[in-house]
Amino acid sequence: MIMKRNLVVALIATLGLLAGCAGGSPGGSGSGPAKSDAALTIANVAGTTWTCGFNPFNPSVNQQSIGFVYETLMHVNPLQNAKQTPMIAEQAEWSADKKTLTFTIRDGITWNDGKPLSAADVAYTFNLMKTNKGLDLNALWSSGLKSVKADDKSVIMTFAEPAEPYFYYIAGQTPIVPEHIWSTGEPADDPVQFADAKPVGSGPYTVADCKPQNIRYQANPGFWQPGKPAVKTVNYPAYTDNSPANLDLATGKAQWGGQYIPSIDRYYVAKDKENHKYWFPPTANVSIYFNLKHEVTKEKAVRQAIAYAIDKEKVSKIGVGGYLPASNQGAIVLPTFQDWYNQEAADKYNYAPNPKKVKTLLAQAGYSTEKPLKLSIITVSGYTDWEAELQEIKNQLGPLGIELTVQSIAGQTYNTKLYKGDFDLAYGSQSGGPLPYYELRQMLYSGNTAPLGENASSNYGRFSDPKVDALLGEYAGADDARKHEIVNALQEVMLEEVPVVPVLESVSWFQYNTKDFTGWPTADDPYALPAPYAVPDNEQVLLRLQPK
């Protein structure tokens, strides 16, 4: 899904680390009883009020359901070389040929309605995704998954080809739902459109109350990890703008933040130097997505012109005070993935600001400063950093013959337009993963897109190329050298075709207050992506937190 503040940080990891199952106590240390009844308040700008729907397969709302109410089989940590924490599954094992994956489901887990969670529920979830493509957000069934069956405590998945890279999606990105709820009534009639106002999950919280202005979560008394969560109440107000959210963080009204704060040391840290802290681990890319089905933006010369027109360093400086590094057109996060970066190809295309080349490319497409190219770009109202970045991009493009209209719209409207392809350009970011392959797959794999008017899961521009699909499919069974060759080739596609323009390398925005709660992730203990919008990592944070 595109999530403004989304993102999975990319750290160099060997895919072999995705194969086994790491042991250890789920949720980490610090499982003693709560010392107070302090409620935790989250400040994360959604750009809209809450719909009070919690369907974990709906990208518009699942940041409010996964990790709170719904759980995944495991937590796979992109910040620690894809380290695994067993959750619903206590073990995972690949066959020697990497075509069969077997999960052992943990005993003693119940849904929050008291019914037991079983391997049959897990198999049901994946097979539900097979029969309802709109639920298969990571395109697993079009990537070689052949069957999913339950056998006592085991869930056995078979694949047509070696499938080890998909472990991240299968174990760490797929919420598990109860068959006894989803197989009858409204969810059975249309699970894609099912609102799920009263979610039944296995996670540490239940939805105690939801109004458009606030969601109140209460600790699940039947949660399978004894003594957890220690924080019994979580409030999640709906902020439509950064400013009130930042004020609540600065005054201590909210303790867990996930957005851009200008001059953060002066505005936030200085208010309580002992307790107000922040950490911004690097993530994927904030990008411009072209609608490749539109008559204008389907022209490669237009897309290349825009890529050569933008001074990304200036966008960072003016838009976010230089917090975010400029991206490269190959979409490789640097220096995190330096070993994967195709320097030779980057030098060949040299996507630095080049006004002369911009005018030449626009002329090929029939545009000039006298006959300007007119486009609009959608963003989320209230995301003040995005708005500042786009204003700078607009200012840069104008003198070159490109008139850009910035459309700041409510979060729900933005998501609808984005998923259905109702835009010229869109500004946003992907979730990425523990290697550059994942973000490139999200951008380029045709299995992640859909016809205009239908919901695409991540390939919002509708890029499609059988040769690219073949490269992405080959990656799973390739050796390390061939994997690098494939990622090099995918970078060349980004450089030549320009289906997306990565603008800035994003971060996982994270502000935290230690006055009332301890156990936060830090650079020294990066046990999870720290932003409250990062799911399912948010569950790991919630399980570690302790009231003082």
PDB file of C-alpha atoms in Angstrom, residues 329-460:
ATOM      1  CA  GLN A 329      16.218   7.264 -10.347  1.00  0.00           C
ATOM      2  CA  GLY A 330      17.120   3.605  -9.870  1.00  0.00           C
ATOM      3  CA  ALA A 331      15.173   3.662  -6.560  1.00  0.00           C
ATOM      4  CA  ILE A 332      18.033   2.121  -4.569  1.00  0.00           C
ATOM      5  CA  VAL A 333      18.201   3.512  -1.028  1.00  0.00           C
ATOM      6  CA  LEU A 334      21.757   4.678  -0.338  1.00  0.00           C
ATOM      7  CA  PRO A 335      23.995   4.009   1.458  1.00  0.00           C
ATOM      8  CA  THR A 336      21.873   1.167   2.849  1.00  0.00           C
ATOM      9  CA  PHE A 337      21.867  -0.802  -0.411  1.00  0.00           C
ATOM     10  CA  GLN A 338      25.098   0.464  -1.918  1.00  0.00           C
ATOM     11  CA  ASP A 339      26.089  -3.057  -2.982  1.00  0.00           C
ATOM     12  CA  TRP A 340      22.961  -3.228  -5.163  1.00  0.00           C
ATOM     13  CA  TYR A 341      23.379   0.149  -6.847  1.00  0.00           C
ATOM     14  CA  ASN A 342      24.008   0.105 -10.614  1.00  0.00           C
ATOM     15  CA  GLN A 343      26.451   2.993 -10.799  1.00  0.00           C
ATOM     16  CA  GLU A 344      27.295   2.340 -14.460  1.00  0.00           C
ATOM     17  CA  ALA A 345      23.681   2.633 -15.547  1.00  0.00           C
ATOM     18  CA  ALA A 346      23.130   5.683 -13.348  1.00  0.00           C
ATOM     19  CA  ASP A 347      26.128   7.409 -14.932  1.00  0.00           C
ATOM     20  CA  LYS A 348      24.869   6.561 -18.423  1.00  0.00           C
ATOM     21  CA  TYR A 349      21.540   8.359 -17.881  1.00  0.00           C
ATOM     22  CA  ASN A 350      22.846  10.991 -15.431  1.00  0.00           C
ATOM     23  CA  TYR A 351      19.524  12.118 -13.983  1.00  0.00           C
ATOM     24  CA  ALA A 352      20.745  15.459 -12.651  1.00  0.00           C
ATOM     25  CA  PRO A 353      18.827  18.703 -13.261  1.00  0.00           C
ATOM     26  CA  ASN A 354      19.245  19.464 -16.993  1.00  0.00           C
ATOM     27  CA  PRO A 355      16.987  22.263 -18.303  1.00  0.00           C
ATOM     28  CA  LYS A 356      18.265  21.923 -21.872  1.00  0.00           C
ATOM     29  CA  LYS A 357      17.428  18.217 -21.979  1.00  0.00           C
ATOM     30  CA  VAL A 358      14.023  18.884 -20.423  1.00  0.00           C
ATOM     31  CA  LYS A 359      13.132  21.317 -23.198  1.00  0.00           C
ATOM     32  CA  THR A 360      14.338  18.868 -25.855  1.00  0.00           C
ATOM     33  CA  LEU A 361      12.253  16.023 -24.448  1.00  0.00           C
ATOM     34  CA  LEU A 362       9.181  18.234 -24.074  1.00  0.00           C
ATOM     35  CA  ALA A 363       9.582  19.373 -27.666  1.00  0.00           C
ATOM     36  CA  GLN A 364       9.555  15.712 -28.774  1.00  0.00           C
ATOM     37  CA  ALA A 365       6.201  15.355 -27.028  1.00  0.00           C
ATOM     38  CA  GLY A 366       4.859  18.588 -28.532  1.00  0.00           C
ATOM     39  CA  TYR A 367       5.257  20.971 -25.588  1.00  0.00           C
ATOM     40  CA  SER A 368       7.231  24.139 -24.873  1.00  0.00           C
ATOM     41  CA  THR A 369       7.178  27.182 -22.614  1.00  0.00           C
ATOM     42  CA  GLU A 370       4.765  28.744 -25.118  1.00  0.00           C
ATOM     43  CA  LYS A 371       2.647  25.579 -25.167  1.00  0.00           C
ATOM     44  CA  PRO A 372       3.149  24.222 -21.641  1.00  0.00           C
ATOM     45  CA  LEU A 373       2.414  20.701 -20.482  1.00  0.00           C
ATOM     46  CA  LYS A 374      -0.385  20.859 -17.894  1.00  0.00           C
ATOM     47  CA  LEU A 375      -0.637  18.124 -15.269  1.00  0.00           C
ATOM     48  CA  SER A 376      -2.078  17.675 -11.786  1.00  0.00           C
ATOM     49  CA  ILE A 377      -0.647  15.703  -8.876  1.00  0.00           C
ATOM     50  CA  ILE A 378      -2.580  14.380  -5.885  1.00  0.00           C
ATOM     51  CA  THR A 379      -1.325  14.487  -2.305  1.00  0.00           C
ATOM     52  CA  VAL A 380      -2.867  14.206   1.148  1.00  0.00           C
ATOM     53  CA  SER A 381      -4.241  17.383   2.684  1.00  0.00           C
ATOM     54  CA  GLY A 382      -2.489  18.144   5.974  1.00  0.00           C
ATOM     55  CA  TYR A 383       0.793  16.455   5.078  1.00  0.00           C
ATOM     56  CA  THR A 384       2.665  19.718   5.349  1.00  0.00           C
ATOM     57  CA  ASP A 385       6.026  18.248   4.360  1.00  0.00           C
ATOM     58  CA  TRP A 386       4.612  16.746   1.158  1.00  0.00           C
ATOM     59  CA  GLU A 387       2.847  19.996   0.382  1.00  0.00           C
ATOM     60  CA  ALA A 388       6.092  21.955   0.818  1.00  0.00           C
ATOM     61  CA  GLU A 389       8.009  19.470  -1.344  1.00  0.00           C
ATOM     62  CA  LEU A 390       5.419  19.640  -4.116  1.00  0.00           C
ATOM     63  CA  GLN A 391       5.317  23.427  -4.019  1.00  0.00           C
ATOM     64  CA  GLU A 392       9.063  23.447  -4.644  1.00  0.00           C
ATOM     65  CA  ILE A 393       8.702  20.898  -7.459  1.00  0.00           C
ATOM     66  CA  LYS A 394       5.930  23.033  -8.986  1.00  0.00           C
ATOM     67  CA  ASN A 395       8.194  26.089  -8.829  1.00  0.00           C
ATOM     68  CA  GLN A 396      11.014  24.191 -10.534  1.00  0.00           C
ATOM     69  CA  LEU A 397       8.860  22.776 -13.345  1.00  0.00           C
ATOM     70  CA  GLY A 398       7.014  25.981 -14.257  1.00  0.00           C
ATOM     71  CA  PRO A 399       9.836  27.882 -15.996  1.00  0.00           C
ATOM     72  CA  LEU A 400      10.659  24.776 -18.056  1.00  0.00           C
ATOM     73  CA  GLY A 401       7.204  24.496 -19.608  1.00  0.00           C
ATOM     74  CA  ILE A 402       5.423  22.175 -17.164  1.00  0.00           C
ATOM     75  CA  GLU A 403       2.460  23.634 -15.267  1.00  0.00           C
ATOM     76  CA  LEU A 404       1.777  21.453 -12.237  1.00  0.00           C
ATOM     77  CA  THR A 405      -1.425  21.770 -10.234  1.00  0.00           C
ATOM     78  CA  VAL A 406      -1.128  20.350  -6.712  1.00  0.00           C
ATOM     79  CA  GLN A 407      -4.380  18.778  -5.491  1.00  0.00           C
ATOM     80  CA  SER A 408      -4.348  18.366  -1.692  1.00  0.00           C
ATOM     81  CA  ILE A 409      -7.275  16.085  -0.837  1.00  0.00           C
ATOM     82  CA  ALA A 410      -8.553  14.186   2.202  1.00  0.00           C
ATOM     83  CA  GLY A 411      -6.783  10.919   2.971  1.00  0.00           C
ATOM     84  CA  GLN A 412      -9.707   8.636   2.108  1.00  0.00           C
ATOM     85  CA  THR A 413     -10.310  10.438  -1.187  1.00  0.00           C
ATOM     86  CA  TYR A 414      -6.601  10.250  -1.974  1.00  0.00           C
ATOM     87  CA  ASN A 415      -6.512   6.505  -1.335  1.00  0.00           C
ATOM     88  CA  THR A 416      -9.559   5.893  -3.535  1.00  0.00           C
ATOM     89  CA  LYS A 417      -8.089   7.878  -6.415  1.00  0.00           C
ATOM     90  CA  LEU A 418      -4.680   6.284  -5.977  1.00  0.00           C
ATOM     91  CA  TYR A 419      -5.857   2.665  -5.920  1.00  0.00           C
ATOM     92  CA  LYS A 420      -8.299   3.104  -8.806  1.00  0.00           C
ATOM     93  CA  GLY A 421      -5.895   5.061 -11.014  1.00  0.00           C
ATOM     94  CA  ASP A 422      -7.857   8.324 -10.971  1.00  0.00           C
ATOM     95  CA  PHE A 423      -4.934  10.752 -11.261  1.00  0.00           C
ATOM     96  CA  ASP A 424      -2.348  12.231 -13.632  1.00  0.00           C
ATOM     97  CA  LEU A 425       0.459  12.042 -11.086  1.00  0.00           C
ATOM     98  CA  ALA A 426       0.420  10.908  -7.456  1.00  0.00           C
ATOM     99  CA  TYR A 427       2.880  11.659  -4.659  1.00  0.00           C
ATOM    100  CA  GLY A 428       3.499   8.917  -2.144  1.00  0.00           C
ATOM    101  CA  SER A 429       5.655   6.037  -0.946  1.00  0.00           C
ATOM    102  CA  GLN A 430       5.735   2.261  -0.842  1.00  0.00           C
ATOM    103  CA  SER A 431       6.397  -0.109   2.037  1.00  0.00           C
ATOM    104  CA  GLY A 432       9.571  -1.561   0.540  1.00  0.00           C
ATOM    105  CA  GLY A 433      11.177  -4.422   2.416  1.00  0.00           C
ATOM    106  CA  PRO A 434      14.472  -5.852   3.661  1.00  0.00           C
ATOM    107  CA  LEU A 435      16.110  -5.700   0.197  1.00  0.00           C
ATOM    108  CA  PRO A 436      15.683  -3.352  -2.825  1.00  0.00           C
ATOM    109  CA  TYR A 437      13.896  -6.119  -4.721  1.00  0.00           C
ATOM    110  CA  TYR A 438      10.759  -5.555  -2.656  1.00  0.00           C
ATOM    111  CA  GLU A 439      10.203  -1.905  -3.494  1.00  0.00           C
ATOM    112  CA  LEU A 440      11.050  -2.514  -7.150  1.00  0.00           C
ATOM    113  CA  ARG A 441       8.526  -5.351  -7.217  1.00  0.00           C
ATOM    114  CA  GLN A 442       5.879  -3.122  -5.690  1.00  0.00           C
ATOM    115  CA  MET A 443       6.483  -0.517  -8.382  1.00  0.00           C
ATOM    116  CA  LEU A 444       6.917  -2.743 -11.432  1.00  0.00           C
ATOM    117  CA  TYR A 445       5.169  -6.122 -11.058  1.00  0.00           C
ATOM    118  CA  SER A 446       1.988  -6.309 -13.145  1.00  0.00           C
ATOM    119  CA  GLY A 447       0.428  -8.674 -10.607  1.00  0.00           C
ATOM    120  CA  ASN A 448       0.264  -5.730  -8.198  1.00  0.00           C
ATOM    121  CA  THR A 449      -1.852  -3.599 -10.499  1.00  0.00           C
ATOM    122  CA  ALA A 450      -5.412  -3.645 -11.874  1.00  0.00           C
ATOM    123  CA  PRO A 451      -7.485  -2.089 -14.675  1.00  0.00           C
ATOM    124  CA  LEU A 452      -8.462   1.540 -14.218  1.00  0.00           C
ATOM    125  CA  GLY A 453     -11.410   1.767 -11.860  1.00  0.00           C
ATOM    126  CA  GLU A 454     -10.334  -1.317  -9.888  1.00  0.00           C
ATOM    127  CA  ASN A 455      -8.053  -1.293  -6.842  1.00  0.00           C
ATOM    128  CA  ALA A 456      -4.351  -1.821  -7.480  1.00  0.00           C
ATOM    129  CA  SER A 457      -2.394  -3.063  -4.464  1.00  0.00           C
ATOM    130  CA  SER A 458       0.878  -1.187  -5.079  1.00  0.00           C
ATOM    131  CA  ASN A 459       1.637  -0.731  -8.802  1.00  0.00           C
ATOM    132  CA  TYR A 460      -0.611   2.317  -8.965  1.00  0.00           C
TER     133      TYR A 460
END
